[in-house]
PDB file of C-alpha atoms and ligand atoms in Angstrom:
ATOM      1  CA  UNK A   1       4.943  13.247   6.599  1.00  0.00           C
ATOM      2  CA  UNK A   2       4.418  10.845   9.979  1.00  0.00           C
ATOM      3  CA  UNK A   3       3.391   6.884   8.627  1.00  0.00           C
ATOM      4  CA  UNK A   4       2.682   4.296  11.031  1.00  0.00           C
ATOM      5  CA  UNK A   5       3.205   0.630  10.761  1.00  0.00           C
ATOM      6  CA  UNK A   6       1.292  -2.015  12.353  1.00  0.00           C
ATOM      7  CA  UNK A   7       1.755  -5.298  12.544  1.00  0.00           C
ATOM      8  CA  UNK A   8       0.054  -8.335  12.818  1.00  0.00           C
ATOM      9  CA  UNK A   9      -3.150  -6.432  11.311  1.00  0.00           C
ATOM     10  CA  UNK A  10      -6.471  -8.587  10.554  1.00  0.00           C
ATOM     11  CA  UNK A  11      -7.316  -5.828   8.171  1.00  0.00           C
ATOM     12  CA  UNK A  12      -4.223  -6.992   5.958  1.00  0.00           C
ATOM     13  CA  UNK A  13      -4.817 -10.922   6.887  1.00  0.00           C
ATOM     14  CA  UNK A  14      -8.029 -10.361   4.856  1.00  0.00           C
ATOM     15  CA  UNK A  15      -6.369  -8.366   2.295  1.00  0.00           C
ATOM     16  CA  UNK A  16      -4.203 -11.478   1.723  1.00  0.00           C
ATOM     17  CA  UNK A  17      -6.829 -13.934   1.765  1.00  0.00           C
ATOM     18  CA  UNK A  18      -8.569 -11.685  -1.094  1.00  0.00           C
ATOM     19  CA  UNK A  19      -5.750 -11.524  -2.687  1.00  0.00           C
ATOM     20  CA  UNK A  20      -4.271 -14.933  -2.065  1.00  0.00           C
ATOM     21  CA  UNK A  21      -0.975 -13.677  -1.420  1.00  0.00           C
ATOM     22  CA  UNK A  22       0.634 -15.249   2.246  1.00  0.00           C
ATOM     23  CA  UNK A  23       1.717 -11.906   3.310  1.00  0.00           C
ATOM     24  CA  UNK A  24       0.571  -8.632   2.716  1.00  0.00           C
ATOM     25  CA  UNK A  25       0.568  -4.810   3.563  1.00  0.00           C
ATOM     26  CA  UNK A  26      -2.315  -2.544   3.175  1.00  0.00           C
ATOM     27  CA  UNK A  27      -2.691   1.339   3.880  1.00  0.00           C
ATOM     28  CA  UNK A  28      -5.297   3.103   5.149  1.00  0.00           C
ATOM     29  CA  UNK A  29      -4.660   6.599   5.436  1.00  0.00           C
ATOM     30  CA  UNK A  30      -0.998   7.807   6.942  1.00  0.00           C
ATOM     31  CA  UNK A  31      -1.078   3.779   8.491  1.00  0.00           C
ATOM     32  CA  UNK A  32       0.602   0.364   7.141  1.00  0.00           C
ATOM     33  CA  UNK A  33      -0.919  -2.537   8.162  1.00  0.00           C
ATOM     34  CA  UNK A  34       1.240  -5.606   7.647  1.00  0.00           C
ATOM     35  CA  UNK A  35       0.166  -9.778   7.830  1.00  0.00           C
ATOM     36  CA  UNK A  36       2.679 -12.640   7.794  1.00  0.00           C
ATOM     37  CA  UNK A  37       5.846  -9.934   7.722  1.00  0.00           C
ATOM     38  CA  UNK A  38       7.992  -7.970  10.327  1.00  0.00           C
ATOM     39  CA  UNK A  39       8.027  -4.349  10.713  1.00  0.00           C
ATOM     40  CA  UNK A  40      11.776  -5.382  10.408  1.00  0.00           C
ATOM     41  CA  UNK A  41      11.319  -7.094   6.852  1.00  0.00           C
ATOM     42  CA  UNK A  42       9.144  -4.737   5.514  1.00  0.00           C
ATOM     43  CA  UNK A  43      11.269  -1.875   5.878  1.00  0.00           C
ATOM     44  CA  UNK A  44      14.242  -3.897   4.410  1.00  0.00           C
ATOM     45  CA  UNK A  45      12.309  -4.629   1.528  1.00  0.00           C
ATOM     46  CA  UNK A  46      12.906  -0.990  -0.066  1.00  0.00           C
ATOM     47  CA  UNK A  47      10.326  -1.507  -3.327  1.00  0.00           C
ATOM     48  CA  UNK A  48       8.015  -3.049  -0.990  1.00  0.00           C
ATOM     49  CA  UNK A  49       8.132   0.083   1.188  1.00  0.00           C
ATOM     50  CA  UNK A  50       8.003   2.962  -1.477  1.00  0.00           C
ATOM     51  CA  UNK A  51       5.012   0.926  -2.944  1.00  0.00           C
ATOM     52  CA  UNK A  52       3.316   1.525   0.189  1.00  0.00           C
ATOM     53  CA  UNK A  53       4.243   5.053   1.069  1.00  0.00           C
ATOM     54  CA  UNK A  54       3.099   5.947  -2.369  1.00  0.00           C
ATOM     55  CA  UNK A  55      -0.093   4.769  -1.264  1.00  0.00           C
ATOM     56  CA  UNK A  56      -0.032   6.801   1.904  1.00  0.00           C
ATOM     57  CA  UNK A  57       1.304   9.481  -0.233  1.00  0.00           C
ATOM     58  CA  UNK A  58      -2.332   8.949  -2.596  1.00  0.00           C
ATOM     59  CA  UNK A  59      -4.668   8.853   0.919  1.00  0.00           C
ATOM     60  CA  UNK A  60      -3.443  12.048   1.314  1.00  0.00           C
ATOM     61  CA  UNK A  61      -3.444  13.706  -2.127  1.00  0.00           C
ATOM     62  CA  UNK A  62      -6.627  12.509  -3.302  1.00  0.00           C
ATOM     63  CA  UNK A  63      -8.532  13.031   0.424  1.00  0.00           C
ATOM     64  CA  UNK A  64      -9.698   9.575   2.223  1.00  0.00           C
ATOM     65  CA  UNK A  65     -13.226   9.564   0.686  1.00  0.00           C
ATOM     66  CA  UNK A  66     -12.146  10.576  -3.057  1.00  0.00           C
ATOM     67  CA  UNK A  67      -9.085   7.564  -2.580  1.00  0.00           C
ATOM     68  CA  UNK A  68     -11.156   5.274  -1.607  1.00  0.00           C
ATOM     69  CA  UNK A  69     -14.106   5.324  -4.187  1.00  0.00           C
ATOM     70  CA  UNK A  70     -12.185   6.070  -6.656  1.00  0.00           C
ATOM     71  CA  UNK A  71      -9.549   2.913  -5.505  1.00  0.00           C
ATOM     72  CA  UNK A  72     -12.455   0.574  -5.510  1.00  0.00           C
ATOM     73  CA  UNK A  73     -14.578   2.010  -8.885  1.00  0.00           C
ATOM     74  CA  UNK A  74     -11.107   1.624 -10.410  1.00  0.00           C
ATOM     75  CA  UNK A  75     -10.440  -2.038  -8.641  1.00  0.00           C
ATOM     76  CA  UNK A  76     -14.076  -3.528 -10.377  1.00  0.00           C
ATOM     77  CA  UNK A  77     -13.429  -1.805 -13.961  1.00  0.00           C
ATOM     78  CA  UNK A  78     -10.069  -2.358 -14.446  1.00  0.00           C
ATOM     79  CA  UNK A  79      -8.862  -4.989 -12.127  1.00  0.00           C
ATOM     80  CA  UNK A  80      -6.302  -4.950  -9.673  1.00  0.00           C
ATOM     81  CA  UNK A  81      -2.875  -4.563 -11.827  1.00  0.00           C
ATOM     82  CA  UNK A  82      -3.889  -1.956 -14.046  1.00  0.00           C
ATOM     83  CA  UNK A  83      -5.741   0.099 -11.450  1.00  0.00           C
ATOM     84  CA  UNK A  84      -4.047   3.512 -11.910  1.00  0.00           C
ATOM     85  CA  UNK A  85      -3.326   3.874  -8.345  1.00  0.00           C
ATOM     86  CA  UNK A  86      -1.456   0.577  -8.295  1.00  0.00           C
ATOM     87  CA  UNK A  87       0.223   1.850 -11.785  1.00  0.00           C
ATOM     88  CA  UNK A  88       1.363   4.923  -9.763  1.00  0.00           C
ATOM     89  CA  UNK A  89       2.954   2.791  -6.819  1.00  0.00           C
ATOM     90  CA  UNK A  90       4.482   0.346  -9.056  1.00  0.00           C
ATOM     91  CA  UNK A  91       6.461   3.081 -10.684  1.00  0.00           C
ATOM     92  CA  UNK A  92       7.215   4.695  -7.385  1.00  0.00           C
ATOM     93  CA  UNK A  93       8.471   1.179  -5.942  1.00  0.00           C
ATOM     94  CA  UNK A  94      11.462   2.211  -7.980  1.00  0.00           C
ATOM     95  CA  UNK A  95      12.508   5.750  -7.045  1.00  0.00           C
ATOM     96  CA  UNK A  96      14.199   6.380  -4.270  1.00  0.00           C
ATOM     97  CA  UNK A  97      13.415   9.732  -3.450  1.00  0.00           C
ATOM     98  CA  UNK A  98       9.378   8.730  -3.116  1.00  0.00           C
ATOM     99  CA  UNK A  99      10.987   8.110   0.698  1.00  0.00           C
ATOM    100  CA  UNK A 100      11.839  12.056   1.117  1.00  0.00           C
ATOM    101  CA  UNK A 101      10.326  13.465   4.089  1.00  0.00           C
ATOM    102  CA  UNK A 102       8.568  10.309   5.465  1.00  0.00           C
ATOM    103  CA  UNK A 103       9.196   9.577   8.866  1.00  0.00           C
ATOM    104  CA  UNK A 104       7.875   6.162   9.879  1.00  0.00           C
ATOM    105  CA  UNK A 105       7.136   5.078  13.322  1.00  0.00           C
TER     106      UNK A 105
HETATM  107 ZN1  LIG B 201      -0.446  -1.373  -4.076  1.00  0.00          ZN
END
């Protein structure tokens, strides 16, 4: 599977400021979008990276419409930590082998 990182990405610069964080990544579809870190940092930051490939990895498994409503339906009912999706990607922050077959450009 091909994933593409951008950086410098408004789309995650408003992320952030929803989110209040200083930097941030956010995927849509087989894409990364990162604000206020490297392409450099973010692939040294392994958990950071396998939380966001799982995401990429959910795009694709769930189909772009079905991801998203079902991301933000789950985002306004259950919040943003115990959205299952997120659930999913924490977990997969921590196993290695989520990274299998990705090639990132
Ligand atoms: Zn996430």
């Amino acid at each position: 599977m091909k994933v593409f990182i951008k950086e410098k990405s408004w789309i995650a610069k408003l992320a952030s400021l929803k989110l209040r964080t200083d930097n941030c990544a956010i995927v849509f579809m087989n894409t990364i979008y990162l604000h206020q870190i490297t392409k450099q940092e973010f692939l040294a930051s392994k958990n950071l990276l396998r939380h966001e490939i799982m995401h990429v990895k959910q795009w694709k498994r769930e189909g772009a419409f079905v991801f998203l409503y079902k991301y933000i339906k789950y985002s306004f009912q259950l919040g943003y930590f115990n959205n299952p999706f997120e659930i999913e990607a924490r977990k997969a922050s921590l196993n290695s082998a989520i990274l299998d077959g990705i090639t990132i450009s």
